[in-house]
CSV table of C-alpha atoms in Angstrom, one decimal:
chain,number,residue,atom,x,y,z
A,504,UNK,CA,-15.7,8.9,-32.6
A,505,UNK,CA,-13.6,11.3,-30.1
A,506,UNK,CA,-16.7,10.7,-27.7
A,507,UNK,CA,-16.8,7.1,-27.4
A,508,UNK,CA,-13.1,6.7,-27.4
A,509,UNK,CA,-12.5,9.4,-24.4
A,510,UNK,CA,-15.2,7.5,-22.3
A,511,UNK,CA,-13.7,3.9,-22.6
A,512,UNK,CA,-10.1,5.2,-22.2
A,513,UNK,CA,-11.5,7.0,-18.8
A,514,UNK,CA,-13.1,3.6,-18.3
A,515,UNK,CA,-10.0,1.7,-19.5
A,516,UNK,CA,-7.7,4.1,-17.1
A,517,UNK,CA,-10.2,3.5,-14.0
A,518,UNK,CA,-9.9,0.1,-14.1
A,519,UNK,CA,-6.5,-0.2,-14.6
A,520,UNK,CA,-5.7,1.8,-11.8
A,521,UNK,CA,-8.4,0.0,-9.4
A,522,UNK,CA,-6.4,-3.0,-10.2
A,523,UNK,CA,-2.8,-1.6,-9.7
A,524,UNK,CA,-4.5,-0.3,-6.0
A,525,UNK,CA,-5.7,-3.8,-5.2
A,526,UNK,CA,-4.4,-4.1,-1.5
A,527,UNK,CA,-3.6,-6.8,0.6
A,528,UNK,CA,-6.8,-7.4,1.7
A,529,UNK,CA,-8.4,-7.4,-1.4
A,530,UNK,CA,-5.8,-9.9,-2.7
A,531,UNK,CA,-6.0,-12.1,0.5
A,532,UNK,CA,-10.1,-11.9,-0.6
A,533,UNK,CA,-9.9,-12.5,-4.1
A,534,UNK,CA,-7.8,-15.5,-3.6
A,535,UNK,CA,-10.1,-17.0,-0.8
A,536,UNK,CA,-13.4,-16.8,-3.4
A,537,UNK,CA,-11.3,-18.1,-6.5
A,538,UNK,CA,-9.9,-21.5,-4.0
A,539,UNK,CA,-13.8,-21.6,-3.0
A,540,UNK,CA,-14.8,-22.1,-5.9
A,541,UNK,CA,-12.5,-24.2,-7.7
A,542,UNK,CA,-12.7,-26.7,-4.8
A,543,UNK,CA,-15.9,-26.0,-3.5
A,544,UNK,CA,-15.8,-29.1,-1.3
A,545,UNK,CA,-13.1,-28.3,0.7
A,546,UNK,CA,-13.5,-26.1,3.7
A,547,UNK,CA,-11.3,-23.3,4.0
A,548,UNK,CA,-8.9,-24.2,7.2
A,549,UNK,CA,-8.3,-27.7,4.6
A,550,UNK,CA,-6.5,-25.0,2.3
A,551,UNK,CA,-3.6,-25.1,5.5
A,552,UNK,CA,-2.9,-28.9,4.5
A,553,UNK,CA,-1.8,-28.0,0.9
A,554,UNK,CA,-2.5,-30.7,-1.8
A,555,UNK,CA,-3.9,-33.2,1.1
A,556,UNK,CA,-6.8,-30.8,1.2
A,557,UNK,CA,-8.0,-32.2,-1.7
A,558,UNK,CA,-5.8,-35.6,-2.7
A,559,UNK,CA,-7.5,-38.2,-1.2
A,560,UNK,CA,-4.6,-41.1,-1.9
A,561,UNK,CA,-1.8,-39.0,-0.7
A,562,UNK,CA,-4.1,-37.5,2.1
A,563,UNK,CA,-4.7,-40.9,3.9
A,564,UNK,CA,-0.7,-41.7,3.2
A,565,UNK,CA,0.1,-38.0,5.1
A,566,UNK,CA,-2.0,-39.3,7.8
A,567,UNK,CA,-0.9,-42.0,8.3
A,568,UNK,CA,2.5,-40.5,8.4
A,569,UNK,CA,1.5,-37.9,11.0
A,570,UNK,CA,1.0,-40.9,13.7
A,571,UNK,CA,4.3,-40.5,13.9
A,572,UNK,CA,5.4,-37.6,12.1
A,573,UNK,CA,9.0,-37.0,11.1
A,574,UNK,CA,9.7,-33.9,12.2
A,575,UNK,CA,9.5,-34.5,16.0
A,576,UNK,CA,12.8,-34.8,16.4
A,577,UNK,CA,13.4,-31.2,15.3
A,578,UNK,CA,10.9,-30.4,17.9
A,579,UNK,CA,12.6,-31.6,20.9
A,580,UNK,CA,16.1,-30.7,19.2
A,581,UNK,CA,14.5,-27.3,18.6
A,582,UNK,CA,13.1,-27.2,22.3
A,583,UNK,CA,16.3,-28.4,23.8
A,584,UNK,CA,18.6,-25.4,21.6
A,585,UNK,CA,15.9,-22.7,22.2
A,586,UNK,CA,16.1,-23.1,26.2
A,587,UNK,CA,19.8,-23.1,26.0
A,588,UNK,CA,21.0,-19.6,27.2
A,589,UNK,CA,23.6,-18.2,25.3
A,590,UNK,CA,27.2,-17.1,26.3
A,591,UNK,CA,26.1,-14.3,28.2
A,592,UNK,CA,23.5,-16.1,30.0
A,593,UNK,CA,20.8,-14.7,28.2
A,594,UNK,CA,18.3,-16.8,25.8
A,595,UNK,CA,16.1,-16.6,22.8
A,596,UNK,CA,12.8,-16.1,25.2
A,597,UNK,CA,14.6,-12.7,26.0
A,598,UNK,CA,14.3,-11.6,22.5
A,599,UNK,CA,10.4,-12.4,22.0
A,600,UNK,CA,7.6,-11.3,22.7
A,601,UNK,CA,5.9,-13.5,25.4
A,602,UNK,CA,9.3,-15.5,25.7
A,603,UNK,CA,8.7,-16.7,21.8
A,604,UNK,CA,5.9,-18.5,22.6
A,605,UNK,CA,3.3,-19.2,20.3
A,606,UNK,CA,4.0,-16.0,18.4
A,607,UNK,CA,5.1,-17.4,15.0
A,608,UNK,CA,1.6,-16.4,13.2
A,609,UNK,CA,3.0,-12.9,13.4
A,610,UNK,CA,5.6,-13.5,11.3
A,611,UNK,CA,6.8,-12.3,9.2
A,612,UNK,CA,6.6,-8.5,10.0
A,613,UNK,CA,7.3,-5.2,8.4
A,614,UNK,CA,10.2,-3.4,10.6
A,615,UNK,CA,9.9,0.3,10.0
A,616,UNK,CA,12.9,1.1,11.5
A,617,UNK,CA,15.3,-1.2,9.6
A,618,UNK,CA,12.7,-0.9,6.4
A,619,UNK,CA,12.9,-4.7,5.9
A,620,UNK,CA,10.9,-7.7,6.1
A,621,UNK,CA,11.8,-9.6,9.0
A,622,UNK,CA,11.0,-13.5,8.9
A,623,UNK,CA,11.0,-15.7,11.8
A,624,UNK,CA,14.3,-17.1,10.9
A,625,UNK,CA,15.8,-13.7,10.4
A,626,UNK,CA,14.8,-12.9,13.5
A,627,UNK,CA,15.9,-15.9,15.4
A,628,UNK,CA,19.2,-14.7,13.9
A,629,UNK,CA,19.3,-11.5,15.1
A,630,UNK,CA,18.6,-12.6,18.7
A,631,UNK,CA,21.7,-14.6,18.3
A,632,UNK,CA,23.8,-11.7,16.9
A,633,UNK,CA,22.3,-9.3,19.4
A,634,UNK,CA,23.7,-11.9,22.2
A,635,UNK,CA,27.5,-12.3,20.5
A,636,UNK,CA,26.6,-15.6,19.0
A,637,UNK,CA,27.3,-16.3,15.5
A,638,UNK,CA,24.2,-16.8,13.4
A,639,UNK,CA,22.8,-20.0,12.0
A,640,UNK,CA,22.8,-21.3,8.4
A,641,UNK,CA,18.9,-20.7,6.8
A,642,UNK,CA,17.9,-23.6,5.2
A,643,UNK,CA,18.2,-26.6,7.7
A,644,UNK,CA,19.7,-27.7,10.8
A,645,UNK,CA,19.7,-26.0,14.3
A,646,UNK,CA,17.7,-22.3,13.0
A,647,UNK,CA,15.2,-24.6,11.3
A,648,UNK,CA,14.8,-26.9,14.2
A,649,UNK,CA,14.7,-23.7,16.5
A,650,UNK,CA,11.8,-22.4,14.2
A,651,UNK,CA,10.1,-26.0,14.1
A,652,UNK,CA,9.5,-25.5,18.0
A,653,UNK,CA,8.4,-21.8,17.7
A,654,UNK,CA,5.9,-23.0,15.1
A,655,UNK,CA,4.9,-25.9,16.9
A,656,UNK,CA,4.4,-23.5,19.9
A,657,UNK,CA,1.7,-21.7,17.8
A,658,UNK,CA,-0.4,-24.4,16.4
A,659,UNK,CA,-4.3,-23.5,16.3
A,660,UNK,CA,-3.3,-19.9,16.3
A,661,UNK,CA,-4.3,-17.9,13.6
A,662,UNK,CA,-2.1,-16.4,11.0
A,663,UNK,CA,-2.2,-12.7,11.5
A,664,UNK,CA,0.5,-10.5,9.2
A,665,UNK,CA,0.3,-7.2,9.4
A,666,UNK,CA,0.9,-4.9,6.1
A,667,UNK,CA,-0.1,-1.5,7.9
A,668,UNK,CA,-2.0,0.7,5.0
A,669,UNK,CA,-0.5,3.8,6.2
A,670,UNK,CA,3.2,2.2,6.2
A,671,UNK,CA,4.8,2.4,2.7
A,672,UNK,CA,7.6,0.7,3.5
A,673,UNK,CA,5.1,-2.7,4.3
A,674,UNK,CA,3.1,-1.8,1.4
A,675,UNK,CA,5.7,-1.8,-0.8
A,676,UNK,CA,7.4,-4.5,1.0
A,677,UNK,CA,4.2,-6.7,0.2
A,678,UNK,CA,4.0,-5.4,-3.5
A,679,UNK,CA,7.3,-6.4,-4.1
A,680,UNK,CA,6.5,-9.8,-3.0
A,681,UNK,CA,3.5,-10.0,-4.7
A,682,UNK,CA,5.0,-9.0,-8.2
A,683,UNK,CA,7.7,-11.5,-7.7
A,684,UNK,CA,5.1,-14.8,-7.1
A,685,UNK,CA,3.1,-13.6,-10.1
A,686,UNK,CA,6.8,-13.1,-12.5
A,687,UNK,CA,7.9,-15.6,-14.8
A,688,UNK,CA,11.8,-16.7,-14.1
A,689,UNK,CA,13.6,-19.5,-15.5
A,690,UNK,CA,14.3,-21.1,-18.4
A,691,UNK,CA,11.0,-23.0,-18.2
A,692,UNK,CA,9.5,-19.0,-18.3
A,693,UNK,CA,7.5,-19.8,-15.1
A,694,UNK,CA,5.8,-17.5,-12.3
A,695,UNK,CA,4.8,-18.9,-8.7
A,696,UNK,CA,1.3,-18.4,-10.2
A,697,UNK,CA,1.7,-20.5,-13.2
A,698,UNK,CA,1.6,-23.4,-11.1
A,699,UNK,CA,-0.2,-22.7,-7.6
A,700,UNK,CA,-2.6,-20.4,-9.0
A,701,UNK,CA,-3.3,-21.7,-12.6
A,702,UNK,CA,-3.1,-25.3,-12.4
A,703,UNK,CA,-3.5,-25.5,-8.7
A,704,UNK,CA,-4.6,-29.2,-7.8
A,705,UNK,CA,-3.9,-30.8,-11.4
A,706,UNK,CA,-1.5,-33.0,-11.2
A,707,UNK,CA,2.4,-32.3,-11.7
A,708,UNK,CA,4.3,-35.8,-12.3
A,709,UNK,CA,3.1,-37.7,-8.6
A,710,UNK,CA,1.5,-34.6,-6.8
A,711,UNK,CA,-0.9,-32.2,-7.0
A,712,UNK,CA,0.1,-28.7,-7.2
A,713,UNK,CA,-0.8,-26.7,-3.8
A,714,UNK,CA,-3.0,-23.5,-3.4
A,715,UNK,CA,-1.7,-20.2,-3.0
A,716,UNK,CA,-3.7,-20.1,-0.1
A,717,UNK,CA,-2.2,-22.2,2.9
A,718,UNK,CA,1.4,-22.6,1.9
A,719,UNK,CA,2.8,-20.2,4.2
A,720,UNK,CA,0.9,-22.1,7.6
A,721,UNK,CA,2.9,-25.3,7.9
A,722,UNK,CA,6.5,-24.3,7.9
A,723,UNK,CA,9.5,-25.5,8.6
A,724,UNK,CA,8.2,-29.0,6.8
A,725,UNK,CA,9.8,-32.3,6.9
A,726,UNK,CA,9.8,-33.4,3.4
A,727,UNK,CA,10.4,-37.1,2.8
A,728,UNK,CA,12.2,-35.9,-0.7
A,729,UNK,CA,15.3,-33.9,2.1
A,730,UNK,CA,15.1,-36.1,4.4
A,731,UNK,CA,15.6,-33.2,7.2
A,732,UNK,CA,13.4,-30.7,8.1
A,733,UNK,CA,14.0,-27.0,6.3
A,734,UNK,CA,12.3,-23.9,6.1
A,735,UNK,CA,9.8,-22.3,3.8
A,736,UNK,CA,12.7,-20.6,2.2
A,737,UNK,CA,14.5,-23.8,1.3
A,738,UNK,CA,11.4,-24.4,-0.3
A,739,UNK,CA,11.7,-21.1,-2.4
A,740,UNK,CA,14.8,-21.9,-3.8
A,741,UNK,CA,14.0,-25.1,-4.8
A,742,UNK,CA,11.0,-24.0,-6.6
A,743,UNK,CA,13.3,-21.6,-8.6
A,744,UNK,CA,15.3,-24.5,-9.2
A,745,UNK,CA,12.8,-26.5,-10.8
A,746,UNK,CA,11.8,-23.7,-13.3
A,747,UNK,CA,15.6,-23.6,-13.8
A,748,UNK,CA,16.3,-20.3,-12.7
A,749,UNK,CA,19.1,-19.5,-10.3
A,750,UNK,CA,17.9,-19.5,-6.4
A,751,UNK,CA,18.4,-16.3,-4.6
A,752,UNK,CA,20.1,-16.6,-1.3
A,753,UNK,CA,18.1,-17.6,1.3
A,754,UNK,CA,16.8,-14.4,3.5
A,755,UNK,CA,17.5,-12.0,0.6
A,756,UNK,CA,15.0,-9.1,0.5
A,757,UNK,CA,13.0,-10.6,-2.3
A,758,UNK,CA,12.8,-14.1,-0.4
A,759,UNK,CA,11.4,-12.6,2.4
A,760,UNK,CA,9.4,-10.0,0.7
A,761,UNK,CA,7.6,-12.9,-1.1
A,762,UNK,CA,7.5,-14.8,2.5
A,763,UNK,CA,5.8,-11.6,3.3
A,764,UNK,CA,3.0,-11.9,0.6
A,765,UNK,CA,2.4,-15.6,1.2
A,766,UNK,CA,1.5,-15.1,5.1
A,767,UNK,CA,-0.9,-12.8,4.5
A,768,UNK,CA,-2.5,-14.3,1.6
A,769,UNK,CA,-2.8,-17.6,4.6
A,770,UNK,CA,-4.3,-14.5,7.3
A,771,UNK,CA,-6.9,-16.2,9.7
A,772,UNK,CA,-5.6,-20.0,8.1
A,773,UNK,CA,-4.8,-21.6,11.4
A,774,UNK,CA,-0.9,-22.5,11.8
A,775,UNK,CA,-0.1,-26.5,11.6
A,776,UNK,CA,3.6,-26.3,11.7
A,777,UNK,CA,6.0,-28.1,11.8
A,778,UNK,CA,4.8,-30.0,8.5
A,779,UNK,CA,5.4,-33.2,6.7
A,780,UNK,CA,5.0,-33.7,2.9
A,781,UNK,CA,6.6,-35.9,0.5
B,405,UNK,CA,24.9,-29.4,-29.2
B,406,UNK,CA,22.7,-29.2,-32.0
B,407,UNK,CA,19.8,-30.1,-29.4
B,408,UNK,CA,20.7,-27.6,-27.1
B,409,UNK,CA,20.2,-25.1,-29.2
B,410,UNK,CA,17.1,-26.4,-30.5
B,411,UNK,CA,16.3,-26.1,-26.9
B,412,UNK,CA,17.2,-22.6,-26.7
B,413,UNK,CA,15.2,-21.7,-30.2
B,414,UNK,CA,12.3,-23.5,-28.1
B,415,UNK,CA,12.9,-21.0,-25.2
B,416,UNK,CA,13.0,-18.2,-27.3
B,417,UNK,CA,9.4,-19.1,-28.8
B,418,UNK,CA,8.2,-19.1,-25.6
B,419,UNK,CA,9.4,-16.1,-24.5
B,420,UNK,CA,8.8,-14.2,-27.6
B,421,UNK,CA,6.0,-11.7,-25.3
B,422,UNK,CA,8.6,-11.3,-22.8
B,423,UNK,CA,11.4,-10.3,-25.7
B,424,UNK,CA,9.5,-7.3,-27.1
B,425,UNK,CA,12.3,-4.8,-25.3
B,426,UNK,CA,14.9,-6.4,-26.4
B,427,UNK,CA,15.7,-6.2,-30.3
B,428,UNK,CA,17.3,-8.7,-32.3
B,429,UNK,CA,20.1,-6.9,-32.3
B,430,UNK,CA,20.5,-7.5,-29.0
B,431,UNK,CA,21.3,-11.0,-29.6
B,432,UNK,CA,24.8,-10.9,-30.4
B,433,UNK,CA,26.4,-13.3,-33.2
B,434,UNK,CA,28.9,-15.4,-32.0
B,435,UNK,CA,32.6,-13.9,-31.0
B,436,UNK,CA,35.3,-14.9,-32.8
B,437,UNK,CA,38.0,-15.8,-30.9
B,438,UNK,CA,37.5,-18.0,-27.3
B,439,UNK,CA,38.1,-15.6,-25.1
B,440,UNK,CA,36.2,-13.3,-26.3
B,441,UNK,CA,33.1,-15.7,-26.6
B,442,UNK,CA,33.8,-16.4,-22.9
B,443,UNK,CA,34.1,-12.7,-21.8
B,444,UNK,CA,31.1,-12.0,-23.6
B,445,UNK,CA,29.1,-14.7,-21.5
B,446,UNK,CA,30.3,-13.4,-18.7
B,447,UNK,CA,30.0,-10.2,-19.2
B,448,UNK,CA,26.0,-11.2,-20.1
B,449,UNK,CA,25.6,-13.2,-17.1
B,450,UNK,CA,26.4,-10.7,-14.2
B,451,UNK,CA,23.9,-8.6,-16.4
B,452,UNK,CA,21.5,-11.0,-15.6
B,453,UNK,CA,22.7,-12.0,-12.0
B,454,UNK,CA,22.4,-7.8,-11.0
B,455,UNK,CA,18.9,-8.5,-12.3
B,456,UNK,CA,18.0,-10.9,-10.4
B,457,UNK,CA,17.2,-13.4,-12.8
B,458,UNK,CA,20.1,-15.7,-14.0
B,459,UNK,CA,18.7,-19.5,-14.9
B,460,UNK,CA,20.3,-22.3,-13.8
B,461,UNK,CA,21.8,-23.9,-16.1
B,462,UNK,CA,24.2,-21.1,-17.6
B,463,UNK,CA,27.0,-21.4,-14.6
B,464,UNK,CA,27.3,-24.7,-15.5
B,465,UNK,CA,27.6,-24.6,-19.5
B,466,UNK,CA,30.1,-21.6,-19.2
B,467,UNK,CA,32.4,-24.2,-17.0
B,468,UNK,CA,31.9,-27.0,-19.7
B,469,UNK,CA,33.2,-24.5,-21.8
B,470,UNK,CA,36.1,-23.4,-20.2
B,471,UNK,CA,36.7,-27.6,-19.6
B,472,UNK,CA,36.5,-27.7,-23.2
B,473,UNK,CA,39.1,-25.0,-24.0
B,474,UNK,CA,41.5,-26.8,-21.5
B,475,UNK,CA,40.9,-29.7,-23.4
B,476,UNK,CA,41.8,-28.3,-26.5
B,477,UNK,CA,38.6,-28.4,-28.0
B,478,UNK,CA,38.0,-24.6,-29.0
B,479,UNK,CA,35.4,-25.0,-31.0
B,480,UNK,CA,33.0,-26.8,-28.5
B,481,UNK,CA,34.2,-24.1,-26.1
B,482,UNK,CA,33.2,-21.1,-28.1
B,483,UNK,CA,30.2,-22.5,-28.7
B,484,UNK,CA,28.9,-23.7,-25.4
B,485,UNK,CA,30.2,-19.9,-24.2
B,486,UNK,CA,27.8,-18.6,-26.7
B,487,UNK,CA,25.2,-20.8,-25.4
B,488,UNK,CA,26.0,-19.6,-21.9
B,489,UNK,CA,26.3,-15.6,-23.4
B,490,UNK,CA,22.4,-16.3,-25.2
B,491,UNK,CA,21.0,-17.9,-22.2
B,492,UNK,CA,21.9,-15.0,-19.8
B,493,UNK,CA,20.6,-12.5,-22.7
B,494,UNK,CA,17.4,-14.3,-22.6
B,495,UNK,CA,17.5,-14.2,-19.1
B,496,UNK,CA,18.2,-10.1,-19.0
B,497,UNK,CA,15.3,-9.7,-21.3
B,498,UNK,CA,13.1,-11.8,-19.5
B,499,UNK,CA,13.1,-9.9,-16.3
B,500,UNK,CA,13.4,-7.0,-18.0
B,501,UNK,CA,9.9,-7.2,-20.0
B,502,UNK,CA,8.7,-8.9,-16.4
B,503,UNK,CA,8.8,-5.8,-14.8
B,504,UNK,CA,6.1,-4.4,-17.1
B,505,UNK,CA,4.7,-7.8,-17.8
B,506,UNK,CA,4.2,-9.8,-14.7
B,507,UNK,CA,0.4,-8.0,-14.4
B,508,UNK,CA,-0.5,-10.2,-17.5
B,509,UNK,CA,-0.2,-13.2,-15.2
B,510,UNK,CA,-2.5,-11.9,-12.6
B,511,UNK,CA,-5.5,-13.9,-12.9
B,512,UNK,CA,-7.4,-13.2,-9.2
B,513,UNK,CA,-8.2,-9.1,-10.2
């Protein structure tokens, strides 16, 4: 008995292992085969257009919408408050790379120095701080606008995270974020996964739940149910909400960790923000 | 009330995988006195808000019952502060066995 056990334990053990090693890669991978094949009709850059990639009703009603989409207001508020120089004279494009434009599908980023995630928001924040200006609430208004333009500046670029291998800090910065989309919380005893993963295009009351793959490529979004625009964050907490667990602040370490994950997982999606959804 | 905690029993079925750290004795019986039902809940829920993992619902039950104990209504408010006190235990033990247990959920490996 001893020499079949040994053998599948080994076995057991060895697969086990391969699975806790499964890197970003292979995640970013896995997830683009399993989307593939449960919607086998819809090409991949769709996957960037969440449940419109594959709701045909609510597709032609987004369209539609798009002719004159509601968040091009935040745009041109956005422009008009990122080319306003601060205080001191300086301005956001001096905190950027290539002045802040179209650089958005490298965020969010692993800073090795600081050993934090740092989102777009977080950084647009920082800039501000760095230039003795008070920093913006997370959710909405002017940061979220100020993002809106940044994202808008980087339409048809690819999304391009990088989780360095040989940089713990960003591997376990992406672990972190992984563990936390795939962990039940709330009274409802719900993970990320349950929903976007799981039961990903069923339907959920009106809509059809989203793919994994894509969410993080359209943000800030202008969702008809805020009536404002508001980052992806926003959109975090109110997820949480509706599993009825307590939202984390916005920009807290797991928030952006997760953030973190869910760029990756959207690595070589093209960007299409600022979005509009229901 | 008696619904609520119907609710609640329903919660704990479902998180009956996720409970397996926790014992039963870890689910206190109810206090005795108000204020120690109310300590007791929040005592519990700062447990679960260090974790990480507080649900919704429980901030506002423990004010209902601390409205309730201004009212006069002390039995109402030791029981809705028990409510609060079990729903941030569940909460605890939820994240808690999630640590180990979010992996069962992985379904792309």
């Amino acid at each position: 008995m001893k020499k079949i056990i040994f053998p599948l334990c080994l076995i057991g053990g060895l697969l086990c292992g391969l699975t806790a090693m499964a890197g970003p890669e292979e995640d970013r991978l896995a997830m683009v085969e399993y989307y593939s094949d449960r919607f086998p009709d819809v090409p991949l850059q769709e996957f960037a257009n969440g449940l419109y990639a594959f709701d045909t009703i609510a597709r032609e009603q987004w369209i539609e919408m798009e002719d004159f989409p509601p968040y091009e207001i935040a745009i041109e508020d956005g422009q008009a408050l990122f080319e306003t120089p601060f205080a001191n004279g300086k301005s956001y494009a001096d905190c950027f790379e290539n002045g802040g434009i179209g650089v958005k599908q490298n965020y969010p980023y692993f800073d090795t120095d600081a050993g934090e995630v740092v989102t777009l928001e977080l950084a647009i924040n920082h800039c501000r701080e760095a230039n003795d200006e008070e920093a913006l609430p997370y959710m909405i208004g002017p940061l979220a606008e100020i993002s809106a333009y940044m994202a808008y500046t980087s339409r048809g670029n690819e999304m391009a995270v990088q989780v360095p291998s040989d940089n713990t800090g960003a591997v376990a910065a992406y672990a972190a974020g992984k563990q936390f989309y795939y962990t039940r919380r709330g009274q409802l005893n719900f993970a990320c996964s349950s929903c976007h993963i799981q039961s990903a295009g069923l339907k959920l009351r009106a809509d059809r739940l989203s793919t994994t793959l894509g969410q993080a490529t359209h943000w800030p979004v202008y969702r008809s149910k805020w009536g404002e625009i508001g980052t992806l964050q926003k959109r975090f907490a109110e997820c949480n909400s509706q599993v009825w667990a307590k939202p984390l602040e916005a920009q807290s370490v797991e928030y952006r960790n997760l953030e973190y994950f869910l760029s990756y997982i959207s690595n070589g999606l093209e960007l299409n923000g600022p979005g509009s959804r229901r | 009330m008696i619904r609520k905690y119907a609710f609640v029993t329903i919660c704990i079925s479902a998180l009956a995988g996720c409970g397996q750290e926790s014992s039963d004795s870890d689910i206190a019986l109810p206090s005795a006195t108000f204020a120690e039902s109310y300590a007791a809940a929040e005592a519990a829920l700062a447990a679960a808000e260090a974790n990480r993992n507080a649900w919704s619902k429980t901030d506002g039950i423990l004010e209902q019952s601390k409205t309730a104990y201004d009212e006069g209504r002390t039995d109402d408010a030791i029981e809705l502060a028990n409510e609060a006190r079990l729903q941030a235990e569940l909460a605890l033990a939820q994240s808690i066995s999630q640590k180990k247990e979010w992996k069962a959920n992985l379904v792309l490996e």
